[in-house]
Coordinates of C-alpha atoms in Angstrom, one line a residue:
X1 CA 26.5 10.1 9.0
X2 CA 23.2 9.9 7.4
X3 CA 19.7 9.3 8.6
X4 CA 18.1 7.9 5.3
X5 CA 19.7 6.2 2.3
X6 CA 17.1 6.7 -0.7
X7 CA 18.0 4.1 -2.9
X8 CA 17.0 4.6 -6.5
X9 CA 17.0 1.9 -9.3
X10 CA 16.6 3.0 -12.9
X11 CA 12.9 3.3 -13.8
X12 CA 11.8 4.0 -10.1
X13 CA 8.6 6.1 -9.9
X14 CA 9.7 9.7 -10.4
X15 CA 7.0 11.3 -8.2
X16 CA 7.9 8.9 -5.4
X17 CA 11.8 9.7 -5.6
X18 CA 11.2 13.3 -5.7
X19 CA 8.6 13.6 -3.3
X20 CA 10.6 11.9 -0.5
X21 CA 13.5 14.7 -1.2
X22 CA 10.8 17.3 -1.1
X23 CA 9.5 16.0 2.3
X24 CA 12.9 15.7 3.6
X25 CA 14.1 19.0 2.6
X26 CA 11.0 20.7 4.2
X27 CA 11.7 18.7 7.3
X28 CA 15.4 20.0 7.2
X29 CA 13.9 23.8 6.9
X30 CA 11.5 23.3 9.7
X31 CA 13.7 21.2 12.3
X32 CA 15.0 24.2 13.9
X33 CA 11.7 25.7 14.4
X34 CA 10.3 22.7 16.4
X35 CA 13.7 22.3 18.3
X36 CA 14.9 18.8 16.9
X37 CA 17.6 17.7 14.7
X38 CA 17.5 18.1 11.0
X39 CA 17.3 14.8 8.7
X40 CA 20.4 14.0 6.8
X41 CA 20.1 12.0 3.8
X42 CA 22.0 10.8 0.6
X43 CA 20.9 9.0 -2.8
X44 CA 22.5 5.9 -3.9
X45 CA 22.2 4.0 -7.0
X46 CA 24.0 1.4 -9.2
X47 CA 24.7 3.9 -11.8
X48 CA 25.9 7.8 -11.4
X49 CA 23.1 9.2 -13.1
X50 CA 19.8 7.4 -12.7
X51 CA 16.7 7.5 -15.5
X52 CA 13.4 7.6 -13.5
X53 CA 10.0 6.3 -14.8
X54 CA 9.1 9.6 -16.4
X55 CA 12.5 9.9 -18.1
X56 CA 13.9 12.5 -15.2
X57 CA 17.1 11.8 -14.1
X58 CA 18.9 12.1 -10.9
X59 CA 22.5 12.0 -9.7
X60 CA 23.5 9.5 -7.2
X61 CA 26.2 8.0 -5.2
X62 CA 27.6 4.5 -5.2
X63 CA 25.7 1.9 -2.9
X64 CA 27.4 1.6 0.5
X65 CA 29.9 -1.4 0.5
X66 CA 28.3 -4.7 1.9
X67 CA 30.6 -4.7 5.0
X68 CA 30.5 -0.9 5.7
X69 CA 28.7 0.0 9.0
X70 CA 25.5 2.2 8.3
X71 CA 22.9 3.4 10.7
X72 CA 20.7 5.1 8.2
X73 CA 17.3 3.8 7.1
X74 CA 17.5 2.6 3.6
X75 CA 14.2 3.9 1.8
X76 CA 12.9 2.0 -1.5
X77 CA 10.6 4.0 -3.5
X78 CA 8.4 2.1 -5.9
X79 CA 9.7 0.9 -9.2
X80 CA 6.4 1.0 -11.2
X81 CA 5.8 -2.6 -11.6
X82 CA 2.3 -3.4 -11.8
X83 CA 1.8 -7.1 -12.8
X84 CA 3.6 -10.5 -12.3
X85 CA 5.4 -10.3 -15.6
X86 CA 6.8 -6.9 -14.9
X87 CA 7.9 -7.8 -11.5
X88 CA 9.6 -11.1 -12.5
X89 CA 11.5 -9.4 -15.4
X90 CA 12.8 -6.4 -13.0
X91 CA 13.8 -8.6 -10.3
X92 CA 16.1 -10.7 -12.6
X93 CA 18.0 -7.8 -13.9
X94 CA 21.5 -7.5 -12.5
X95 CA 21.2 -4.2 -10.6
X96 CA 18.1 -5.5 -8.7
X97 CA 20.1 -9.0 -7.7
X98 CA 23.0 -6.9 -6.8
X99 CA 20.8 -4.7 -4.6
X100 CA 19.2 -7.8 -3.0
X101 CA 22.8 -8.7 -1.7
X102 CA 23.2 -5.3 -0.2
X103 CA 19.8 -5.5 1.2
X104 CA 20.8 -8.7 3.1
X105 CA 23.8 -7.3 4.4
X106 CA 22.4 -4.2 5.8
X107 CA 19.8 -5.9 7.5
X108 CA 22.4 -8.6 8.9
X109 CA 24.5 -5.5 10.1
X110 CA 21.5 -4.4 12.4
X111 CA 20.1 -1.9 9.6
X112 CA 16.5 -0.9 8.9
X113 CA 14.8 -0.9 5.6
X114 CA 11.7 0.9 4.4
X115 CA 10.1 -0.2 1.2
X116 CA 7.1 1.3 -0.7
X117 CA 4.8 -0.3 -3.3
X118 CA 6.3 -2.7 -5.5
X119 CA 9.8 -2.3 -4.1
X120 CA 8.7 -4.8 -1.2
X121 CA 9.2 -7.3 -3.7
X122 CA 12.9 -6.5 -4.0
X123 CA 12.7 -7.6 0.0
X124 CA 10.9 -10.8 -1.0
X125 CA 13.4 -11.5 -3.4
X126 CA 16.2 -11.2 -1.1
X127 CA 14.8 -13.6 1.2
X128 CA 13.9 -10.8 4.0
X129 CA 10.3 -11.4 4.4
X130 CA 9.8 -14.9 5.8
X131 CA 8.0 -14.7 9.1
X132 CA 7.2 -11.0 8.8
X133 CA 4.2 -8.8 8.6
X134 CA 4.2 -6.8 5.3
X135 CA 2.1 -4.6 3.2
X136 CA 2.1 -3.8 -0.5
X137 CA 0.2 -2.3 -3.4
X138 CA -3.0 -3.7 -2.7
X139 CA -3.6 -5.3 -6.2
X140 CA -0.2 -7.3 -5.7
X141 CA -0.9 -8.7 -2.4
X142 CA -1.9 -12.0 -3.5
X143 CA 1.2 -12.4 -5.8
X144 CA 3.4 -11.4 -2.8
X145 CA 1.7 -13.7 -0.6
X146 CA 2.2 -16.6 -3.1
X147 CA 6.0 -15.5 -3.6
X148 CA 6.6 -15.6 0.1
X149 CA 4.0 -17.9 1.8
X150 CA 5.7 -17.6 5.0
X151 CA 4.8 -13.9 5.3
X152 CA 1.7 -12.3 6.6
X153 CA 0.6 -9.6 3.7
X154 CA -1.9 -7.2 5.4
X155 CA -2.9 -5.9 2.0
X156 CA -5.7 -3.3 3.8
X157 CA -2.7 -1.6 5.6
X158 CA -1.0 1.5 4.4
X159 CA 1.9 1.2 6.7
X160 CA 3.2 -2.0 8.3
X161 CA 6.1 -1.9 10.8
X162 CA 7.7 -5.1 11.6
X163 CA 11.0 -4.6 13.7
X164 CA 13.7 -3.2 11.5
X165 CA 11.3 -3.5 8.2
X166 CA 8.7 -0.8 7.2
X167 CA 6.7 -1.5 4.3
X168 CA 3.8 0.7 3.0
X169 CA 1.3 0.2 0.4
X170 CA 0.5 1.7 -3.4
X171 CA 2.6 4.2 -5.3
X172 CA 1.9 7.2 -3.1
X173 CA 2.0 5.6 0.3
X174 CA 5.8 6.7 0.2
X175 CA 4.1 9.7 1.9
X176 CA 2.8 7.8 4.9
X177 CA 6.4 6.0 5.0
X178 CA 8.3 9.0 5.2
X179 CA 6.2 10.8 7.6
X180 CA 6.1 7.9 9.8
X181 CA 9.8 7.9 9.9
X182 CA 10.1 11.5 10.8
X183 CA 7.5 11.0 13.7
X184 CA 9.2 8.1 15.1
X185 CA 12.9 8.8 14.6
X186 CA 12.7 12.4 14.9
X187 CA 9.9 14.2 16.5
X188 CA 6.1 14.2 16.3
X189 CA 6.2 17.9 16.3
X190 CA 8.4 17.9 13.2
X191 CA 6.0 15.5 11.2
X192 CA 3.1 17.8 12.3
X193 CA 4.9 20.6 11.2
X194 CA 5.8 18.9 7.8
X195 CA 2.2 17.9 7.4
X196 CA 0.7 21.3 7.8
X197 CA 3.2 22.9 5.5
X198 CA 2.6 20.4 2.7
X199 CA -1.0 19.7 3.6
X200 CA -0.3 16.0 4.1
X201 CA -3.4 13.9 5.6
X202 CA -2.8 10.9 7.5
X203 CA -4.0 7.4 6.2
X204 CA -4.4 4.2 8.0
X205 CA -6.1 2.0 5.4
X206 CA -5.7 1.1 1.5
X207 CA -9.1 -0.8 1.7
X208 CA -11.5 2.2 0.8
X209 CA -9.5 2.1 -2.6
X210 CA -9.2 -1.4 -3.3
X211 CA -11.4 -2.4 -6.3
X212 CA -12.4 -6.3 -6.0
X213 CA -12.3 -6.7 -9.8
X214 CA -8.6 -5.2 -10.1
X215 CA -7.8 -7.3 -7.1
X216 CA -8.3 -10.4 -9.3
X217 CA -5.1 -9.5 -11.2
X218 CA -5.9 -11.5 -14.2
X219 CA -6.9 -14.6 -11.8
X220 CA -10.0 -16.1 -13.7
X221 CA -11.4 -17.7 -10.5
X222 CA -11.2 -14.6 -8.6
X223 CA -12.6 -12.4 -11.5
X224 CA -15.4 -15.1 -11.5
X225 CA -16.2 -15.0 -7.7
X226 CA -16.2 -11.0 -7.9
X227 CA -18.7 -11.1 -10.9
X228 CA -20.9 -13.7 -9.2
X229 CA -21.1 -11.6 -5.9
X230 CA -21.5 -8.6 -7.8
X231 CA -24.5 -9.9 -9.8
X232 CA -26.2 -11.7 -6.6
X233 CA -26.0 -8.7 -4.2
X234 CA -27.9 -8.3 -1.9
X235 CA -28.3 -12.1 -1.6
X236 CA -24.7 -13.3 -2.2
X237 CA -24.0 -17.0 -2.5
X238 CA -22.2 -18.9 0.4
X239 CA -18.9 -20.3 0.2
X240 CA -20.2 -23.7 -0.1
X241 CA -22.4 -22.8 -3.1
X242 CA -19.6 -21.2 -4.7
X243 CA -17.4 -24.5 -4.3
X244 CA -20.1 -26.5 -5.6
X245 CA -20.6 -24.5 -8.8
X246 CA -17.0 -25.1 -9.5
X247 CA -16.9 -28.8 -8.4
X248 CA -14.2 -28.2 -5.7
X249 CA -14.3 -28.5 -2.0
X250 CA -14.7 -25.2 0.1
X251 CA -11.1 -25.9 1.4
X252 CA -9.7 -25.9 -2.1
X253 CA -11.8 -22.7 -3.1
X254 CA -10.6 -21.0 0.0
X255 CA -6.7 -22.1 -0.8
X256 CA -6.8 -20.8 -4.3
X257 CA -8.7 -17.4 -3.2
X258 CA -6.0 -17.1 -0.5
X259 CA -3.2 -17.6 -3.0
X260 CA -4.5 -15.4 -5.6
X261 CA -5.5 -12.3 -3.5
X262 CA -3.9 -12.8 -0.1
X263 CA -7.2 -13.0 1.8
X264 CA -10.5 -15.3 2.2
X265 CA -13.3 -15.6 0.2
X266 CA -15.2 -13.6 3.2
X267 CA -12.8 -10.8 2.7
X268 CA -13.2 -10.9 -1.1
X269 CA -17.4 -10.6 -0.4
X270 CA -16.6 -7.7 1.9
X271 CA -14.7 -6.0 -0.8
X272 CA -17.3 -6.4 -3.1
X273 CA -20.0 -5.0 -0.8
X274 CA -18.1 -2.1 0.1
X275 CA -17.1 -1.1 -3.2
X276 CA -20.9 -1.3 -4.0
X277 CA -21.8 0.7 -0.9
X278 CA -19.3 3.5 -1.7
X279 CA -20.4 3.7 -5.5
X280 CA -24.2 4.0 -4.4
X281 CA -23.2 6.6 -1.5
X282 CA -21.2 8.6 -4.1
X283 CA -23.6 8.3 -7.1
X284 CA -27.2 8.0 -5.7
X285 CA -29.6 9.6 -3.4
X286 CA -30.5 6.6 -1.4
X287 CA -30.7 6.6 2.3
X288 CA -27.7 4.8 4.2
X289 CA -30.6 2.2 5.1
X290 CA -31.5 1.7 1.5
X291 CA -27.9 1.3 0.8
X292 CA -27.3 -1.4 3.5
X293 CA -30.1 -3.0 2.1
X294 CA -28.8 -2.9 -1.5
X295 CA -25.5 -4.9 -0.5
X296 CA -27.2 -7.4 1.6
X297 CA -27.5 -6.1 5.2
X298 CA -30.7 -5.9 7.1
X299 CA -29.6 -2.9 8.8
X300 CA -27.0 -0.1 8.9
X301 CA -25.0 -1.2 11.9
X302 CA -23.2 -3.9 9.9
X303 CA -22.7 -1.7 6.9
X304 CA -21.1 0.9 9.4
X305 CA -19.1 -1.7 11.1
X306 CA -17.8 -2.8 7.7
X307 CA -16.7 0.6 6.4
X308 CA -15.1 1.8 9.8
X309 CA -13.0 -1.6 9.9
X310 CA -11.9 -1.7 6.2
X311 CA -12.3 2.2 5.1
X312 CA -11.8 3.9 8.6
X313 CA -14.9 5.9 7.6
X314 CA -18.6 6.2 7.9
X315 CA -21.2 5.9 5.2
X316 CA -22.1 9.6 6.0
X317 CA -18.3 10.6 5.7
X318 CA -18.3 9.2 2.2
X319 CA -21.5 11.1 1.3
X320 CA -20.2 14.4 2.9
X321 CA -16.8 14.2 1.0
X322 CA -18.6 13.9 -2.2
X323 CA -20.8 16.8 -1.4
X324 CA -18.0 18.9 -0.4
X325 CA -15.8 18.4 -3.9
X326 CA -19.4 18.9 -5.6
X327 CA -19.7 22.1 -3.8
X328 CA -16.1 23.3 -4.6
X329 CA -16.6 22.5 -8.2
X330 CA -20.1 24.5 -8.3
X331 CA -18.3 27.7 -7.2

């Protein structure tokens, strides 16, 4: 019996595969010290020797048969797909189609799946996301939402657990995913021991890393709105003004933005504001009050609330982090 089945398709993100295995191996070594069972795992694929994204190779077992009882959590590392074209091409390949059938059978048999980064699209293509709450790589959130309108994409979240599905954000969120599984399925003490051994810090949000310009994902409307907001700060235009400039209703504008990004026009503006604030905090000597004014807030409380909500931090923490890095570099 296995606790985890790491499913690795050709082209999978090499560091996610090796990193997952390293975390599990560390947990197995530390399990006895904290008084819990050691995790057991296997690596499975459509081929016996899998070539990963960087050319590294790993041996793998065959995928479990569709009717075979399997209590393990299936782990899907990111596939290194960064745009709609590469996603469409990868999902159309025979091994991805076959894996989709296996994923459906696993869930139908009561199994759990944990997917990180672009591998969440494998779940969508398999028809497993309707009515679910999920996350994925932040700049692909709008694409995922458009491919499965009936799911709720929470792109600011690093991890989203919804029943038997666990999804994680951008490439290195596989760390958060595996640590969550160790904590919830084995022991908080084991997860803490692994965290200390490997120097892993917990994260709850992708929002602090989101670049609104990249969030546009090639969408001309969204890119134009981001540029309009950036140029207009600290006095951004209203949604009504933006809609009138583009000769459309506010409802139509909101629909286009949500389809492209998975969020609202207001969320897009918040992203621009927090990105500008972070840049100013990291690269200038402006006070927090002055930074708040630069991004369109009359006082610091609104900026603090926004950064606490989206970035899980405060303005002073951003500035302190930069100071600590600078101090280390100067030694």
